mmCIF file of C-alpha atoms in Angstrom:
data_model
loop_
_atom_site.group_PDB
_atom_site.id
_atom_site.type_symbol
_atom_site.label_atom_id
_atom_site.label_comp_id
_atom_site.label_asym_id
_atom_site.label_seq_id
_atom_site.Cartn_x
_atom_site.Cartn_y
_atom_site.Cartn_z
ATOM 1 C CA MET A 24 138.437 117.683 309.184
ATOM 2 C CA CYS A 25 136.287 120.768 309.344
ATOM 3 C CA ASP A 26 134.341 121.019 312.578
ATOM 4 C CA GLN A 27 131.565 123.287 311.372
ATOM 5 C CA ALA A 28 130.137 124.863 308.255
ATOM 6 C CA GLN A 29 131.696 128.148 307.182
ATOM 7 C CA ARG A 30 130.085 130.787 304.991
ATOM 8 C CA GLY A 31 132.296 131.795 302.075
ATOM 9 C CA ASP A 32 132.127 134.493 299.461
ATOM 10 C CA ALA A 33 129.159 134.773 297.077
ATOM 11 C CA GLY A 34 126.893 132.579 299.163
ATOM 12 C CA ASN A 35 129.154 129.516 299.221
ATOM 13 C CA PHE A 36 129.172 127.211 302.218
ATOM 14 C CA LEU A 37 131.990 125.045 303.484
ATOM 15 C CA PHE A 38 130.264 121.871 304.621
ATOM 16 C CA PRO A 39 131.500 119.460 307.314
ATOM 17 C CA CYS A 40 133.903 117.101 305.641
ATOM 18 C CA TRP A 41 136.002 114.023 306.230
ATOM 19 C CA ALA A 42 139.495 113.520 304.913
ATOM 20 C CA THR A 43 142.365 111.089 305.066
ATOM 21 C CA SER A 44 146.024 111.999 305.053
ATOM 22 C CA SER A 45 146.159 111.253 301.337
ATOM 23 C CA ILE A 46 143.518 113.852 300.464
ATOM 24 C CA ILE A 47 144.829 117.380 300.016
ATOM 25 C CA PHE A 48 141.642 119.113 298.914
ATOM 26 C CA ILE A 49 138.128 119.517 300.243
ATOM 27 C CA TRP A 50 135.185 120.680 298.211
ATOM 28 C CA ILE A 51 132.477 123.257 298.727
ATOM 29 C CA ARG A 52 129.246 123.427 296.797
ATOM 30 C CA SER A 53 127.766 126.701 295.668
ATOM 31 C CA ALA A 54 124.614 127.477 297.624
ATOM 32 C CA ARG A 55 122.899 127.921 294.273
ATOM 33 C CA GLY A 56 124.031 124.480 293.167
ATOM 34 C CA LYS A 57 125.659 125.784 290.009
ATOM 35 C CA LYS A 58 129.245 124.661 290.440
ATOM 36 C CA TRP A 59 131.807 123.043 292.660
ATOM 37 C CA LYS A 60 134.795 124.950 293.934
ATOM 38 C CA LYS A 61 137.841 123.345 295.481
ATOM 39 C CA VAL A 62 139.595 124.850 298.455
ATOM 40 C CA ALA A 63 143.259 124.057 298.915
ATOM 41 C CA THR A 64 144.765 122.939 302.175
ATOM 42 C CA ALA A 65 147.070 125.299 304.042
ATOM 43 C CA SER A 66 150.407 125.179 305.794
ATOM 44 C CA VAL A 67 150.991 127.489 308.751
ATOM 45 C CA PHE A 68 154.653 128.486 309.089
ATOM 46 C CA ILE A 69 155.559 129.670 312.584
ATOM 47 C CA SER A 70 158.942 131.361 312.945
ATOM 48 C CA ALA A 71 160.583 130.600 316.286
ATOM 49 C CA TYR A 72 163.762 131.239 318.239
ATOM 50 C CA ASN A 73 164.152 130.244 321.913
ATOM 51 C CA ASN A 74 160.624 131.359 322.786
ATOM 52 C CA GLY A 75 159.236 128.133 324.270
ATOM 53 C CA PRO A 76 156.571 129.515 326.659
ATOM 54 C CA ALA A 77 155.196 131.937 324.043
ATOM 55 C CA LEU A 78 155.246 129.276 321.319
ATOM 56 C CA ARG A 79 153.409 126.877 323.625
ATOM 57 C CA PHE A 80 150.575 129.392 324.014
ATOM 58 C CA SER A 81 150.579 129.966 320.264
ATOM 59 C CA LEU A 82 150.206 126.252 319.527
ATOM 60 C CA LEU A 83 147.355 125.983 322.026
ATOM 61 C CA GLY A 84 145.532 128.470 319.803
ATOM 62 C CA TYR A 85 145.743 126.043 316.871
ATOM 63 C CA LEU A 86 143.914 123.410 318.912
ATOM 64 C CA ARG A 87 140.933 125.816 318.855
ATOM 65 C CA GLN A 88 140.760 126.217 315.078
ATOM 66 C CA ASP A 89 137.337 125.668 313.547
ATOM 67 C CA CYS A 90 138.953 123.851 310.613
ATOM 68 C CA ARG A 91 141.485 121.000 310.571
ATOM 69 C CA ASP A 92 142.484 121.376 306.943
ATOM 70 C CA PHE A 93 146.038 122.513 307.644
ATOM 71 C CA ASN A 94 149.417 121.477 308.959
ATOM 72 C CA ILE A 95 151.992 123.386 310.985
ATOM 73 C CA SER A 96 155.682 123.879 310.299
ATOM 74 C CA ILE A 97 157.843 125.443 313.013
ATOM 75 C CA ALA A 98 160.654 127.331 311.265
ATOM 76 C CA ASP A 99 163.297 127.380 313.997
ATOM 77 C CA ASP A 100 166.199 129.805 313.529
ATOM 78 C CA GLY A 101 168.549 127.862 315.822
ATOM 79 C CA SER A 102 166.815 127.360 319.185
ATOM 80 C CA THR A 103 168.239 125.084 321.865
ATOM 81 C CA ALA A 104 166.634 121.730 322.721
ATOM 82 C CA ASP A 105 164.622 123.444 325.469
ATOM 83 C CA LEU A 106 162.176 124.724 322.857
ATOM 84 C CA MET A 107 160.964 121.287 321.785
ATOM 85 C CA GLU A 108 160.837 120.071 325.378
ATOM 86 C CA GLU A 109 158.494 122.949 326.186
ATOM 87 C CA ILE A 110 156.080 122.344 323.323
ATOM 88 C CA SER A 111 156.173 118.534 322.934
ATOM 89 C CA PRO A 112 152.939 117.883 324.908
ATOM 90 C CA ILE A 113 151.006 120.363 322.730
ATOM 91 C CA VAL A 114 152.528 118.916 319.553
ATOM 92 C CA ASP A 115 151.242 115.501 320.650
ATOM 93 C CA GLU A 116 147.759 116.959 321.233
ATOM 94 C CA LEU A 117 147.737 118.543 317.793
ATOM 95 C CA SER A 118 148.814 115.289 316.175
ATOM 96 C CA ALA A 119 146.041 113.454 318.029
ATOM 97 C CA VAL A 120 143.389 115.654 316.380
ATOM 98 C CA GLY A 121 144.914 115.310 312.913
ATOM 99 C CA ILE A 122 147.097 118.435 312.737
ATOM 100 C CA SER A 123 150.653 117.429 311.880
ATOM 101 C CA VAL A 124 153.523 119.535 313.213
ATOM 102 C CA GLU A 125 156.993 119.530 311.650
ATOM 103 C CA HIS A 126 160.016 121.100 313.324
ATOM 104 C CA VAL A 127 162.429 122.568 310.751
ATOM 105 C CA TRP A 128 165.701 123.687 312.388
ATOM 106 C CA HIS A 129 169.103 124.974 311.414
ATOM 107 C CA GLU A 130 172.151 125.955 313.438
ATOM 108 C CA ASP A 131 172.169 129.323 315.179
ATOM 109 C CA GLN A 132 174.380 131.582 313.066
ATOM 110 C CA GLY A 133 172.595 134.830 313.759
ATOM 111 C CA PHE A 134 169.279 136.111 312.422
ATOM 112 C CA ARG A 135 168.519 134.000 309.328
ATOM 113 C CA LYS A 136 164.737 133.919 309.450
ATOM 114 C CA ASN A 137 164.275 134.046 305.676
ATOM 115 C CA LYS A 138 166.540 131.052 305.126
ATOM 116 C CA ILE A 139 164.727 128.765 307.572
ATOM 117 C CA LEU A 140 161.306 129.873 306.290
ATOM 118 C CA ASN A 141 162.286 128.965 302.729
ATOM 119 C CA GLU A 142 163.465 125.568 303.935
ATOM 120 C CA ALA A 143 160.178 125.002 305.752
ATOM 121 C CA VAL A 144 158.242 125.841 302.569
ATOM 122 C CA ARG A 145 160.340 123.373 300.567
ATOM 123 C CA ARG A 146 159.378 120.649 303.024
ATOM 124 C CA SER A 147 155.654 121.353 302.594
ATOM 125 C CA PRO A 148 155.277 120.832 298.843
ATOM 126 C CA ASP A 149 151.571 119.994 298.710
ATOM 127 C CA SER A 150 149.912 122.937 300.468
ATOM 128 C CA GLN A 151 148.490 125.551 298.130
ATOM 129 C CA LEU A 152 148.087 128.312 300.730
ATOM 130 C CA LEU A 153 151.127 129.406 302.743
ATOM 131 C CA ILE A 154 150.313 131.258 305.983
ATOM 132 C CA PHE A 155 153.151 132.944 307.892
ATOM 133 C CA THR A 156 153.096 133.974 311.536
ATOM 134 C CA ASP A 157 155.397 134.238 314.557
ATOM 135 C CA GLY A 158 155.874 132.028 317.575
ATOM 136 C CA ASP A 159 154.711 134.741 319.966
ATOM 137 C CA CYS A 160 151.304 135.146 318.262
ATOM 138 C CA ILE A 161 148.105 133.372 319.323
ATOM 139 C CA PRO A 162 145.567 132.896 316.508
ATOM 140 C CA PRO A 163 141.821 133.492 316.861
ATOM 141 C CA ALA A 164 139.626 130.420 316.397
ATOM 142 C CA GLY A 165 138.863 131.248 312.752
ATOM 143 C CA PHE A 166 142.414 132.149 311.759
ATOM 144 C CA VAL A 167 143.115 129.362 309.263
ATOM 145 C CA SER A 168 139.564 129.097 307.891
ATOM 146 C CA SER A 169 139.446 132.857 307.257
ATOM 147 C CA HIS A 170 142.667 132.749 305.244
ATOM 148 C CA LEU A 171 141.322 129.731 303.342
ATOM 149 C CA GLN A 172 138.016 131.482 302.669
ATOM 150 C CA HIS A 173 139.798 134.457 301.085
ATOM 151 C CA HIS A 174 142.311 132.368 299.146
ATOM 152 C CA CYS A 175 142.254 132.335 295.355
ATOM 153 C CA SER A 176 144.749 131.919 292.541
ATOM 154 C CA ARG A 177 147.807 134.177 293.127
ATOM 155 C CA SER A 178 146.223 135.810 296.189
ATOM 156 C CA PHE A 179 148.318 137.827 298.651
ATOM 157 C CA HIS A 180 146.910 138.283 302.163
ATOM 158 C CA VAL A 181 147.836 140.959 304.713
ATOM 159 C CA ALA A 182 146.488 141.128 308.256
ATOM 160 C CA GLY A 183 147.433 142.470 311.655
ATOM 161 C CA ALA A 184 147.777 141.834 315.358
ATOM 162 C CA TYR A 185 146.419 143.006 318.663
ATOM 163 C CA ARG A 186 149.545 144.139 320.530
ATOM 164 C CA MET A 187 149.021 142.768 324.014
ATOM 165 C CA THR A 188 150.332 144.754 326.969
ATOM 166 C CA GLU A 189 152.768 143.334 329.487
ATOM 167 C CA ALA A 190 149.937 142.986 332.011
ATOM 168 C CA SER A 191 147.574 141.185 329.623
ATOM 169 C CA THR A 192 150.374 138.874 328.486
ATOM 170 C CA LEU A 193 151.220 137.979 332.086
ATOM 171 C CA SER A 194 147.546 137.165 332.655
ATOM 172 C CA LEU A 195 147.637 134.426 330.002
ATOM 173 C CA ASN A 196 147.451 130.811 331.092
ATOM 174 C CA GLU A 197 146.554 127.501 329.504
ATOM 175 C CA GLU A 198 142.965 127.646 330.722
ATOM 176 C CA ASN A 199 142.089 131.038 329.237
ATOM 177 C CA ILE A 200 143.691 130.101 325.930
ATOM 178 C CA ARG A 201 141.874 126.781 325.655
ATOM 179 C CA SER A 202 138.594 128.515 326.505
ATOM 180 C CA GLY A 203 139.199 131.392 324.085
ATOM 181 C CA ALA A 204 138.975 134.012 326.839
ATOM 182 C CA TYR A 205 142.125 135.707 325.499
ATOM 183 C CA GLU A 206 140.131 136.909 322.487
ATOM 184 C CA SER A 207 138.392 139.418 324.771
ATOM 185 C CA LEU A 208 141.690 141.131 325.659
ATOM 186 C CA LYS A 209 141.617 143.495 322.661
ATOM 187 C CA THR A 210 141.370 147.184 323.526
ATOM 188 C CA VAL A 211 139.660 150.143 321.860
ATOM 189 C CA ASP A 212 143.036 151.638 320.910
ATOM 190 C CA GLN A 213 144.167 148.365 319.338
ATOM 191 C CA ILE A 214 140.980 148.107 317.297
ATOM 192 C CA ARG A 215 141.392 151.720 316.181
ATOM 193 C CA ASP A 216 144.974 151.030 315.071
ATOM 194 C CA LEU A 217 143.895 148.033 312.993
ATOM 195 C CA LYS A 218 141.145 150.079 311.332
ATOM 196 C CA ARG A 219 143.756 152.680 310.420
ATOM 197 C CA ARG A 220 145.987 149.985 308.900
ATOM 198 C CA TYR A 221 143.005 148.625 306.978
ATOM 199 C CA ARG A 222 142.257 152.049 305.456
ATOM 200 C CA LYS A 223 145.891 152.747 304.577
ATOM 201 C CA SER A 224 146.240 149.343 302.965
ATOM 202 C CA LYS A 225 142.962 149.586 301.066
ATOM 203 C CA TRP A 226 143.443 153.040 299.583
ATOM 204 C CA GLY A 227 147.200 152.723 299.205
ATOM 205 C CA THR A 228 146.720 149.560 297.161
ATOM 206 C CA LEU A 229 143.945 151.052 295.007
ATOM 207 C CA LEU A 230 146.028 154.169 294.328
ATOM 208 C CA ARG A 231 149.161 152.074 293.726
ATOM 209 C CA ARG A 232 151.164 153.807 296.422
ATOM 210 C CA ARG A 233 154.644 152.579 297.280
ATOM 211 C CA ARG A 234 154.973 150.301 300.294
ATOM 212 C CA ARG A 235 151.304 149.421 300.308
ATOM 213 C CA PRO A 236 149.525 147.383 301.448
ATOM 214 C CA LYS A 237 150.991 147.559 304.926
ATOM 215 C CA ILE A 238 152.502 144.213 305.820
ATOM 216 C CA LEU A 239 153.384 142.426 309.049
ATOM 217 C CA GLY A 240 155.364 139.201 308.888
ATOM 218 C CA LEU A 241 153.444 137.888 311.878
ATOM 219 C CA ASN A 242 150.255 137.559 309.807
ATOM 220 C CA MET A 243 150.467 137.241 306.044
ATOM 221 C CA ALA A 244 149.667 134.567 303.471
ATOM 222 C CA PHE A 245 150.422 133.726 299.844
ATOM 223 C CA ASP A 246 149.015 131.442 297.232
ATOM 224 C CA ARG A 247 151.802 128.963 296.613
ATOM 225 C CA SER A 248 152.104 129.770 292.913
ATOM 226 C CA LEU A 249 152.547 133.457 293.749
ATOM 227 C CA PHE A 250 155.211 132.700 296.365
ATOM 228 C CA GLU A 251 157.088 130.546 293.859
ATOM 229 C CA GLU A 252 156.688 133.215 291.163
ATOM 230 C CA ILE A 253 158.907 135.579 293.197
ATOM 231 C CA ASN A 254 161.172 132.716 294.385
ATOM 232 C CA GLY A 255 160.163 133.045 298.035
ATOM 233 C CA PHE A 256 162.020 134.961 300.720
ATOM 234 C CA ASP A 257 165.255 136.733 299.779
ATOM 235 C CA GLU A 258 167.968 135.095 301.889
ATOM 236 C CA GLY A 259 170.208 138.093 301.300
ATOM 237 C CA PHE A 260 168.475 139.673 304.301
ATOM 238 C CA ILE A 261 170.720 138.540 307.154
ATOM 239 C CA GLY A 262 170.513 140.193 310.551
ATOM 240 C CA TRP A 263 167.624 141.866 312.310
ATOM 241 C CA GLY A 264 166.249 145.048 310.833
ATOM 242 C CA LEU A 265 164.009 146.274 308.046
ATOM 243 C CA GLY A 266 163.044 144.502 304.909
ATOM 244 C CA GLU A 267 162.501 140.772 305.402
ATOM 245 C CA ASP A 268 158.733 141.111 305.023
ATOM 246 C CA SER A 269 158.575 144.475 303.259
ATOM 247 C CA ASP A 270 160.820 143.133 300.502
ATOM 248 C CA LEU A 271 158.379 140.307 299.869
ATOM 249 C CA ARG A 272 155.502 142.788 299.588
ATOM 250 C CA ASP A 273 157.505 145.116 297.339
ATOM 251 C CA ARG A 274 158.377 142.363 294.877
ATOM 252 C CA VAL A 275 154.856 140.938 294.812
ATOM 253 C CA MET A 276 153.364 144.349 294.045
ATOM 254 C CA ARG A 277 155.777 144.849 291.132
ATOM 255 C CA LEU A 278 154.394 141.787 289.362
ATOM 256 C CA ARG A 279 152.239 142.271 286.271
ATOM 257 C CA PRO A 280 149.446 141.488 286.349
ATOM 258 C CA ARG A 281 149.191 142.435 289.991
ATOM 259 C CA PRO A 282 147.923 139.673 292.275
ATOM 260 C CA PRO A 283 144.612 139.950 294.152
ATOM 261 C CA VAL A 284 145.278 141.569 297.549
ATOM 262 C CA ARG A 285 143.218 140.297 300.486
ATOM 263 C CA ASN A 286 143.159 143.051 303.114
ATOM 264 C CA LEU A 287 142.249 141.228 306.345
ATOM 265 C CA TYR A 288 143.094 143.900 308.913
ATOM 266 C CA THR A 289 140.235 143.949 311.477
ATOM 267 C CA VAL A 290 138.980 140.659 309.978
ATOM 268 C CA ASN A 291 141.615 138.066 310.923
ATOM 269 C CA ASP A 292 144.108 139.461 313.425
ATOM 270 C CA VAL A 293 146.327 137.485 315.801
ATOM 271 C CA PHE A 294 147.169 138.269 319.429
ATOM 272 C CA HIS A 295 150.812 139.273 319.791
ATOM 273 C CA GLN A 296 152.262 138.508 323.216
ATOM 274 C CA TRP A 297 154.283 141.278 324.832
ATOM 275 C CA HIS A 298 158.039 140.834 325.157
ATOM 276 C CA PRO A 299 160.984 143.184 325.652
ATOM 277 C CA VAL A 300 162.331 144.686 322.438
ATOM 278 C CA PRO A 301 165.634 146.422 321.673
ATOM 279 C CA PRO A 302 165.588 150.230 321.700
ATOM 280 C CA PRO A 303 164.434 151.557 318.306
ATOM 281 C CA LYS A 304 167.085 152.673 315.822
ATOM 282 C CA PRO A 305 166.844 155.072 312.890
ATOM 283 C CA ARG A 306 166.219 153.140 309.689
ATOM 284 C CA HIS A 307 169.598 153.985 308.207
ATOM 285 C CA GLU A 308 171.318 152.328 311.186
ATOM 286 C CA LEU A 309 169.524 148.998 310.814
ATOM 287 C CA GLU A 310 171.603 146.030 309.647
ATOM 288 C CA THR A 311 169.523 145.411 306.541
ATOM 289 C CA TRP A 312 168.826 149.005 305.507
ATOM 290 C CA GLU A 313 171.546 149.279 302.866
ATOM 291 C CA TYR A 314 170.508 146.001 301.240
ATOM 292 C CA TYR A 315 166.823 146.955 301.335
ATOM 293 C CA CYS A 316 167.577 150.227 299.502
ATOM 294 C CA GLN A 317 169.255 148.417 296.618
ATOM 295 C CA LYS A 318 167.354 147.684 293.428
ATOM 296 C CA ARG A 319 166.379 144.020 293.543
ATOM 297 C CA PRO A 320 164.742 141.785 290.917
ATOM 298 C CA VAL A 321 161.149 140.692 291.411
ATOM 299 C CA ARG A 322 162.307 137.079 291.358
ATOM 300 C CA CYS A 323 165.083 137.061 293.943
ATOM 301 C CA MET A 324 168.400 135.375 293.196
ATOM 302 C CA ASP A 325 168.886 133.700 296.586
ATOM 303 C CA GLY A 326 165.506 132.288 297.517
ATOM 304 C CA LEU A 327 163.553 129.037 297.312
ATOM 305 C CA LEU A 328 165.745 128.113 294.373
ATOM 306 C CA LYS A 329 169.366 129.175 294.094
ATOM 307 C CA ASP A 330 169.059 129.353 290.318
ATOM 308 C CA PRO A 331 165.964 131.536 289.760
ATOM 309 C CA ALA A 332 165.538 130.107 286.247
ATOM 310 C CA GLN A 333 165.115 126.610 287.668
ATOM 311 C CA GLU A 334 161.622 125.200 287.965
ATOM 312 C CA ILE A 335 160.248 124.332 291.391
ATOM 313 C CA GLY A 336 160.558 120.585 291.892
ATOM 314 C CA GLU A 337 163.810 120.098 289.934
ATOM 315 C CA GLU A 338 165.820 120.128 293.162
ATOM 316 C CA ARG A 339 163.816 117.312 294.722
#
């Protein structure tokens, strides 16, 4: 259920609405009264791996959303049971307000993020907007509704993150997340960086530059038909490195006609919690570099469907 009216494009308004679990669409009326437009529900896919405390803070952010027209799928790349023990109370809270949470898990056999994300998408067959983020990212209050507002047929959304410092991350607690105080932790430098990404994505897309728009797997979204058109994530990317998200962008931008790109840098950015990271490596030393450099089909061979010629739904 939507908690408040939202202004959409071209003067449309999203009015307060009621829904049952059997209803997968809500409706908005043009402010001019000329037509009705339907807005699809969304699924939020949160990739996770043994990051219970960070994921708990992330889920608290979804309790603050100004729209309830979504569900959550935790795509777990092999975490131990401690993860679910950490987040169970928040999952119960989300369920109590009508936001269902599904935990999709597979055995830990190394970094197989693409594989578990594809499986999570298969288990959410009704949502028409697929939003992807990470378990260490806290969404702003309008995160889901903003993606829904910009969604259209075959749309591809890119957005960014405020990179929290170690000190600001350590200052987080349940109270300042529930109150929304964390949204004031953005810095001038972080805002400047997001503006730069916005400009590069905007002009790079208009000028059809390679590797544009800029993409971050912690905040991106796809119309379901577009995601199925390219057969989802390429599961050939195994191991941490370059390419899991960039490959998706590259294949989408090779489609003809090109899909509508929604550049939401500075508009709908998440808050990325600080954590230690491995020392940076040159690109050519990354595990996935050689595979990323290969020529790959737009519709990947090892994705949502194992036979790319198969129609979605034939497996089920």
